[in-house]
Short mmCIF file of C-alpha atoms in Angstrom, two decimals:
data_model
loop_
_atom_site.label_atom_id
_atom_site.label_comp_id
_atom_site.label_asym_id
_atom_site.label_seq_id
_atom_site.Cartn_x
_atom_site.Cartn_y
_atom_site.Cartn_z
CA UNK A 10 -9.75 -6.26 36.06
CA UNK A 11 -7.51 -8.91 34.60
CA UNK A 12 -10.17 -10.64 32.81
CA UNK A 13 -11.70 -7.59 31.40
CA UNK A 14 -8.39 -5.88 30.08
CA UNK A 15 -7.81 -9.52 28.56
CA UNK A 16 -10.96 -9.15 26.97
CA UNK A 17 -10.09 -5.98 25.65
CA UNK A 18 -6.60 -6.96 24.23
CA UNK A 19 -7.10 -6.09 20.89
CA UNK A 20 -8.91 -2.58 21.41
CA UNK A 21 -5.94 -2.19 24.15
CA UNK A 22 -3.44 -2.78 20.92
CA UNK A 23 -5.29 -0.54 18.40
CA UNK A 24 -4.99 1.88 21.02
CA UNK A 25 -1.11 1.89 21.52
CA UNK A 26 -0.13 1.18 18.02
CA UNK A 27 0.41 4.59 16.75
CA UNK A 28 2.59 5.95 19.77
CA UNK A 29 4.90 3.22 20.43
CA UNK A 30 7.07 4.42 18.37
CA UNK A 31 10.39 2.84 20.25
CA UNK A 32 11.73 -1.10 21.14
CA UNK A 33 11.28 0.49 24.66
CA UNK A 34 7.90 1.24 24.84
CA UNK A 35 6.63 -1.80 22.85
CA UNK A 36 8.59 -4.04 25.33
CA UNK A 37 6.87 -2.64 28.17
CA UNK A 38 3.39 -2.97 26.90
CA UNK A 39 4.06 -6.99 26.16
CA UNK A 40 5.23 -7.17 29.64
CA UNK A 41 2.45 -5.47 30.78
CA UNK A 42 0.14 -7.96 28.80
CA UNK A 43 1.88 -10.88 30.15
CA UNK A 44 1.73 -9.85 33.50
CA UNK A 45 -2.21 -9.58 33.26
CA UNK A 46 -2.00 -13.18 31.74
CA UNK A 47 0.15 -14.38 35.03
CA UNK A 48 -2.38 -12.43 37.33
CA UNK A 49 -5.63 -14.26 35.77
CA UNK A 50 -4.18 -17.50 36.19
CA UNK A 51 -2.53 -17.11 39.58
CA UNK A 52 -5.54 -15.96 41.17
CA UNK A 53 -3.85 -13.26 43.40
CA UNK A 54 -5.88 -10.15 42.45
CA UNK A 55 -5.12 -7.87 44.84
CA UNK A 56 -1.40 -7.59 44.48
CA UNK A 57 -1.59 -8.73 40.64
CA UNK A 58 -4.18 -5.36 40.01
CA UNK A 59 -1.70 -3.37 41.90
CA UNK A 60 1.16 -4.23 40.04
CA UNK A 61 -0.59 -4.07 36.51
CA UNK A 62 -2.14 -0.54 37.26
CA UNK A 63 1.43 0.64 37.83
CA UNK A 64 2.55 -0.80 34.89
CA UNK A 65 -0.33 0.61 32.87
CA UNK A 66 0.53 3.81 34.32
CA UNK A 67 4.01 4.03 33.27
CA UNK A 68 3.18 2.78 29.73
CA UNK A 69 0.74 5.73 29.15
CA UNK A 70 3.11 8.08 30.43
CA UNK A 71 6.00 6.70 27.97
CA UNK A 72 3.03 6.88 24.92
CA UNK A 73 2.03 10.34 25.60
CA UNK A 74 6.04 11.35 25.47
CA UNK A 75 6.43 9.35 22.26
CA UNK A 76 2.82 10.72 20.77
CA UNK A 77 4.14 14.34 20.24
CA UNK A 78 7.39 12.90 18.79
CA UNK A 79 5.71 10.62 16.24
CA UNK A 80 3.43 13.50 15.47
CA UNK A 81 6.30 15.91 14.31
CA UNK A 82 7.95 12.85 12.19
CA UNK A 83 4.62 12.54 10.06
CA UNK A 84 4.34 16.51 9.54
CA UNK A 85 5.78 16.54 6.03
CA UNK A 86 2.81 13.88 4.75
CA UNK A 87 -0.07 16.38 5.45
CA UNK A 88 1.49 19.06 3.59
CA UNK A 89 1.21 16.41 0.24
CA UNK A 90 -2.40 15.83 1.27
CA UNK A 91 -2.11 12.54 3.36
CA UNK A 92 -1.38 11.26 6.70
CA UNK A 93 -0.14 7.58 7.56
CA UNK A 94 -2.20 5.21 8.85
CA UNK A 95 -0.20 3.00 11.62
CA UNK A 96 -3.33 1.57 13.29
CA UNK A 97 -3.43 -1.98 11.97
CA UNK A 98 -7.24 -2.20 13.89
CA UNK A 99 -8.84 -5.49 13.00
CA UNK A 100 -8.13 -5.69 9.38
CA UNK A 101 -4.05 -6.20 9.85
CA UNK A 102 -3.19 -3.42 7.40
CA UNK A 103 0.41 -2.23 6.85
CA UNK A 104 0.82 1.42 7.30
CA UNK A 105 -0.40 3.44 4.49
CA UNK A 106 -1.50 7.11 3.24
CA UNK A 107 -4.69 8.60 4.24
CA UNK A 108 -5.34 10.81 1.67
CA UNK A 109 -7.51 13.78 2.59
CA UNK A 110 -8.73 17.55 1.31
CA UNK A 111 -8.26 18.30 -2.10
CA UNK A 112 -5.13 16.65 -2.81
CA UNK A 113 -6.61 13.27 -3.92
CA UNK A 114 -8.44 15.44 -6.84
CA UNK A 115 -5.38 17.15 -7.91
CA UNK A 116 -3.44 14.15 -9.03
CA UNK A 117 -2.37 14.65 -12.68
CA UNK A 118 -0.74 11.93 -14.92
CA UNK A 119 2.57 12.81 -15.23
CA UNK A 120 5.70 11.30 -17.33
CA UNK A 121 9.26 10.94 -16.52
CA UNK A 122 11.35 11.06 -19.86
CA UNK A 123 13.87 8.34 -20.11
CA UNK A 124 17.69 9.51 -19.67
CA UNK A 125 19.78 6.37 -20.74
CA UNK A 126 19.28 2.70 -22.02
CA UNK A 127 17.87 1.09 -18.91
CA UNK A 128 15.15 3.83 -18.64
CA UNK A 129 14.02 3.01 -22.48
CA UNK A 130 14.08 -0.29 -21.83
CA UNK A 131 11.86 -0.14 -18.79
CA UNK A 132 9.61 2.48 -20.81
CA UNK A 133 9.48 0.13 -24.19
CA UNK A 134 8.57 -3.14 -21.63
CA UNK A 135 5.25 -1.32 -20.33
CA UNK A 136 4.17 0.16 -23.76
CA UNK A 137 4.32 -3.26 -24.69
CA UNK A 138 2.58 -5.03 -21.90
CA UNK A 139 0.12 -1.94 -22.03
CA UNK A 140 -0.93 -2.63 -25.46
CA UNK A 141 -1.26 -6.74 -25.02
CA UNK A 142 -2.90 -5.82 -21.74
CA UNK A 143 -5.66 -3.32 -23.70
CA UNK A 144 -6.16 -5.85 -26.31
CA UNK A 145 -6.28 -8.62 -23.20
CA UNK A 146 -9.07 -7.04 -21.12
CA UNK A 147 -11.18 -5.46 -24.04
CA UNK A 148 -10.56 -1.91 -22.87
CA UNK A 149 -9.07 -0.79 -26.37
CA UNK A 150 -12.83 -1.68 -28.03
CA UNK A 151 -15.76 0.35 -27.71
CA UNK A 152 -16.71 3.10 -24.68
CA UNK A 153 -16.01 2.25 -21.00
CA UNK A 154 -18.50 0.44 -19.28
CA UNK A 155 -18.74 -0.43 -15.40
CA UNK A 156 -17.84 -4.25 -16.58
CA UNK A 157 -14.73 -3.38 -18.55
CA UNK A 158 -13.31 -0.97 -15.90
CA UNK A 159 -13.64 -3.34 -12.86
CA UNK A 160 -12.19 -6.05 -15.30
CA UNK A 161 -9.01 -3.97 -16.29
CA UNK A 162 -8.87 -2.74 -12.73
CA UNK A 163 -8.88 -6.34 -11.07
CA UNK A 164 -6.45 -7.48 -13.66
CA UNK A 165 -4.04 -4.62 -13.37
CA UNK A 166 -4.11 -4.77 -9.47
CA UNK A 167 -3.06 -8.82 -9.63
CA UNK A 168 -0.23 -7.62 -11.79
CA UNK A 169 0.87 -4.31 -9.99
CA UNK A 170 0.92 -6.13 -6.40
CA UNK A 171 3.77 -8.64 -7.56
CA UNK A 172 6.91 -5.81 -7.82
CA UNK A 173 7.04 -4.69 -4.11
CA UNK A 174 6.67 -8.36 -2.82
CA UNK A 175 9.35 -9.64 -4.70
CA UNK A 176 11.46 -6.20 -4.29
CA UNK A 177 10.98 -6.72 -0.69
CA UNK A 178 11.87 -10.12 -0.40
CA UNK A 179 14.93 -9.97 -2.25
CA UNK A 180 16.11 -6.83 -0.10
CA UNK A 181 14.89 -8.72 2.96
CA UNK A 182 17.19 -11.92 2.10
CA UNK A 183 20.27 -9.93 1.00
CA UNK A 184 19.92 -8.14 4.34
CA UNK A 185 20.10 -11.49 5.83
CA UNK A 186 23.02 -12.99 4.07
CA UNK A 187 24.94 -9.73 4.10
CA UNK A 188 24.05 -9.22 8.02
CA UNK A 189 23.72 -5.40 7.52
CA UNK A 190 20.66 -3.20 7.87
CA UNK A 191 18.46 -2.60 4.49
CA UNK A 192 18.26 1.34 5.37
CA UNK A 193 14.24 1.16 5.23
CA UNK A 194 13.64 0.17 1.72
CA UNK A 195 11.87 -3.07 2.55
CA UNK A 196 9.12 -1.97 4.59
CA UNK A 197 7.98 0.88 1.61
CA UNK A 198 8.14 -2.21 -0.90
CA UNK A 199 6.03 -4.31 1.26
CA UNK A 200 3.52 -1.75 1.97
CA UNK A 201 3.11 -1.33 -1.68
CA UNK A 202 2.47 -4.56 -2.25
CA UNK A 203 -0.43 -4.56 -0.08
CA UNK A 204 -1.65 -1.46 -0.69
CA UNK A 205 -2.46 -2.89 -4.36
CA UNK A 206 -3.49 -5.97 -3.04
CA UNK A 207 -6.21 -3.95 -1.10
CA UNK A 208 -7.15 -2.27 -4.32
CA UNK A 209 -8.01 -5.58 -5.82
CA UNK A 210 -10.05 -6.91 -2.58
CA UNK A 211 -11.55 -3.44 -2.98
CA UNK A 212 -13.30 -3.65 -7.01
CA UNK A 213 -13.93 -7.37 -6.32
CA UNK A 214 -16.91 -6.40 -3.97
CA UNK A 215 -18.26 -5.13 -7.61
CA UNK A 216 -17.05 -8.43 -9.80
CA UNK A 217 -17.49 -12.07 -9.45
CA UNK A 218 -14.15 -13.48 -10.98
CA UNK A 219 -15.10 -16.00 -13.87
CA UNK A 220 -13.14 -19.12 -14.03
CA UNK A 221 -11.43 -18.01 -17.44
CA UNK A 222 -10.25 -14.91 -15.61
CA UNK A 223 -8.85 -16.56 -12.79
CA UNK A 224 -6.85 -18.92 -15.65
CA UNK A 225 -5.57 -15.29 -17.08
CA UNK A 226 -4.41 -14.44 -13.81
CA UNK A 227 -2.46 -17.33 -12.98
CA UNK A 228 -1.00 -17.32 -16.25
CA UNK A 229 -0.22 -13.29 -16.22
CA UNK A 230 1.04 -13.71 -12.55
CA UNK A 231 3.16 -17.06 -13.37
CA UNK A 232 5.01 -15.10 -16.08
CA UNK A 233 5.35 -11.89 -14.48
CA UNK A 234 6.44 -13.31 -11.45
CA UNK A 235 9.53 -14.64 -12.88
CA UNK A 236 10.48 -12.17 -15.45
CA UNK A 237 11.04 -9.40 -12.12
CA UNK A 238 12.52 -11.89 -9.89
CA UNK A 239 15.22 -12.33 -12.58
CA UNK A 240 15.81 -9.16 -13.74
CA UNK A 241 15.59 -7.70 -10.22
CA UNK A 242 18.67 -9.80 -9.38
CA UNK A 243 20.56 -8.22 -12.66
CA UNK A 244 19.10 -4.61 -12.31
CA UNK A 245 16.71 -3.10 -9.64
CA UNK A 246 17.12 0.05 -11.15
CA UNK A 247 15.40 -0.91 -14.18
CA UNK A 248 12.70 -2.88 -11.88
CA UNK A 249 11.81 0.36 -9.85
CA UNK A 250 12.09 2.37 -13.41
CA UNK A 251 9.55 -0.45 -14.91
CA UNK A 252 7.45 0.18 -11.87
CA UNK A 253 7.55 3.72 -11.86
CA UNK A 254 6.23 3.51 -15.79
CA UNK A 255 3.52 0.98 -14.95
CA UNK A 256 2.34 3.15 -12.19
CA UNK A 257 1.94 6.10 -14.55
CA UNK A 258 -0.25 4.20 -16.76
CA UNK A 259 -2.34 3.28 -13.88
CA UNK A 260 -2.58 6.96 -13.28
CA UNK A 261 -3.50 7.30 -16.42
CA UNK A 262 -6.20 4.74 -16.33
CA UNK A 263 -7.81 6.12 -13.16
CA UNK A 264 -7.74 9.33 -14.79
CA UNK A 265 -9.53 8.14 -17.52
CA UNK A 266 -12.22 6.47 -15.68
CA UNK A 267 -12.81 9.36 -13.65
CA UNK A 268 -13.29 11.94 -16.57
CA UNK A 269 -15.91 9.43 -17.93
CA UNK A 270 -17.82 9.64 -14.43
CA UNK A 271 -17.65 13.04 -14.37
CA UNK A 272 -18.88 13.24 -18.40
CA UNK A 273 -22.15 11.39 -17.68
CA UNK A 274 -20.78 8.15 -19.72
CA UNK A 275 -21.87 4.77 -18.48
CA UNK A 276 -19.28 4.92 -15.25
CA UNK A 277 -21.60 7.79 -14.47
CA UNK A 278 -23.33 5.40 -11.88
CA UNK A 279 -20.27 5.25 -9.63
CA UNK A 280 -21.15 8.88 -8.61
CA UNK A 281 -23.96 7.01 -6.57
CA UNK A 282 -22.99 3.87 -6.12
CA UNK A 283 -21.61 3.46 -2.09
CA UNK A 284 -18.07 2.75 -1.83
CA UNK A 285 -17.91 -1.07 -0.22
CA UNK A 286 -17.21 -1.38 3.42
CA UNK A 287 -13.81 -2.36 3.03
CA UNK A 288 -13.06 0.74 1.05
CA UNK A 289 -14.42 2.94 3.95
CA UNK A 290 -12.45 1.10 6.69
CA UNK A 291 -8.81 1.05 4.59
CA UNK A 292 -8.86 4.56 3.47
CA UNK A 293 -11.39 6.00 6.33
CA UNK A 294 -13.78 7.37 3.91
CA UNK A 295 -16.78 8.76 5.47
CA UNK A 296 -20.07 6.92 5.10
CA UNK A 297 -21.63 9.09 2.16
CA UNK A 298 -18.26 7.89 0.17
CA UNK A 299 -19.10 6.65 -3.38
CA UNK A 300 -17.09 4.79 -5.89
CA UNK A 301 -16.20 8.02 -7.33
CA UNK A 302 -14.15 8.25 -4.22
CA UNK A 303 -12.70 5.16 -4.16
CA UNK A 304 -11.34 5.69 -7.60
CA UNK A 305 -9.82 9.00 -6.39
CA UNK A 306 -8.07 7.77 -3.63
CA UNK A 307 -6.78 4.47 -5.75
CA UNK A 308 -5.45 7.06 -8.29
CA UNK A 309 -3.74 8.80 -5.47
CA UNK A 310 -2.10 5.82 -4.06
CA UNK A 311 -1.00 4.89 -7.68
CA UNK A 312 0.47 8.27 -8.44
CA UNK A 313 2.40 7.95 -4.86
CA UNK A 314 3.68 4.57 -6.03
CA UNK A 315 4.74 5.98 -9.33
CA UNK A 316 6.86 8.83 -7.64
CA UNK A 317 8.40 6.15 -4.66
CA UNK A 318 9.57 3.65 -7.50
CA UNK A 319 10.67 6.91 -9.84
CA UNK A 320 12.68 7.95 -6.65
CA UNK A 321 14.20 4.44 -5.87
CA UNK A 322 15.48 4.10 -9.41
CA UNK A 323 17.53 6.84 -8.90
CA UNK A 324 18.62 6.28 -5.63
CA UNK A 325 21.84 3.81 -5.33
CA UNK A 326 20.95 0.31 -3.57
CA UNK A 327 22.28 0.97 -0.30
CA UNK A 328 21.07 4.81 0.12
CA UNK A 329 18.95 5.30 2.87
CA UNK A 330 14.96 5.18 2.14
CA UNK A 331 13.46 8.27 2.28
CA UNK A 332 10.15 7.52 2.53
CA UNK A 333 8.97 6.77 6.31
CA UNK A 334 6.29 3.99 7.03
CA UNK A 335 2.88 5.01 6.15
CA UNK A 336 4.47 7.62 3.74
#
């Protein structure tokens, strides 16, 4: 029994992860797996099997008690058309929204008018960046094509994945120095960074980066990383508003792509192009999903990041994070 449970340990961990809501449950599960390992090493199968069975029974009861609490806590996200994914499976992904229903197709471009000088500076920075980005990616020349769209998306995501990681590590280090809780911002920022990276990995299934493309990414990332790092040290509010406006532009881009797909343009081929396996796994898409579905859920992610960062910009740095893991 011990060896069999050890062989199924990844599946077991995947099963329990949505229900391991508190430290006691996680500790119990760790002790259970440790007991199994000790059992296999000692060779005392009969007594150890009984101990393992008893521990597993207690763990199961505790997980069932916690499962209802977790479901209630996540109820509000269902109203928004998404539910949180907290099962890392074999891909080691952080929690992220799993969009479902018509909400995905109701996402619309929005714009938050600047209210003060900081907001105006953030908006001006993004508009200047957008112009240069359109020029560098070739998006502003001619009609959209599959090659242009993939190049633009991949380049965009290499930039969009930077802010969350920088903000997260700065707040993490600040929490360590102050020896105080962060009140939940860190997990949302790192979830955002990984979500943008998963966008990149998804669309890279359609494009093999050239040496010139990689060089442009290196250069842009080096400039933007240092700019955002020092800017966040000076004004986190400016940075979150900046990302909010950046995500507004991302929603505009994906909305434009969806419109071209539906209008019969050159991107209409994405109506029938199968979604890559990585996309089906990450967003829990059906086997019949196409690239149009991938674009739609990507846009929903970007709209979520837009709203989260605008909200963060409106909060004080030490206010509690209103967004729970995976939301």
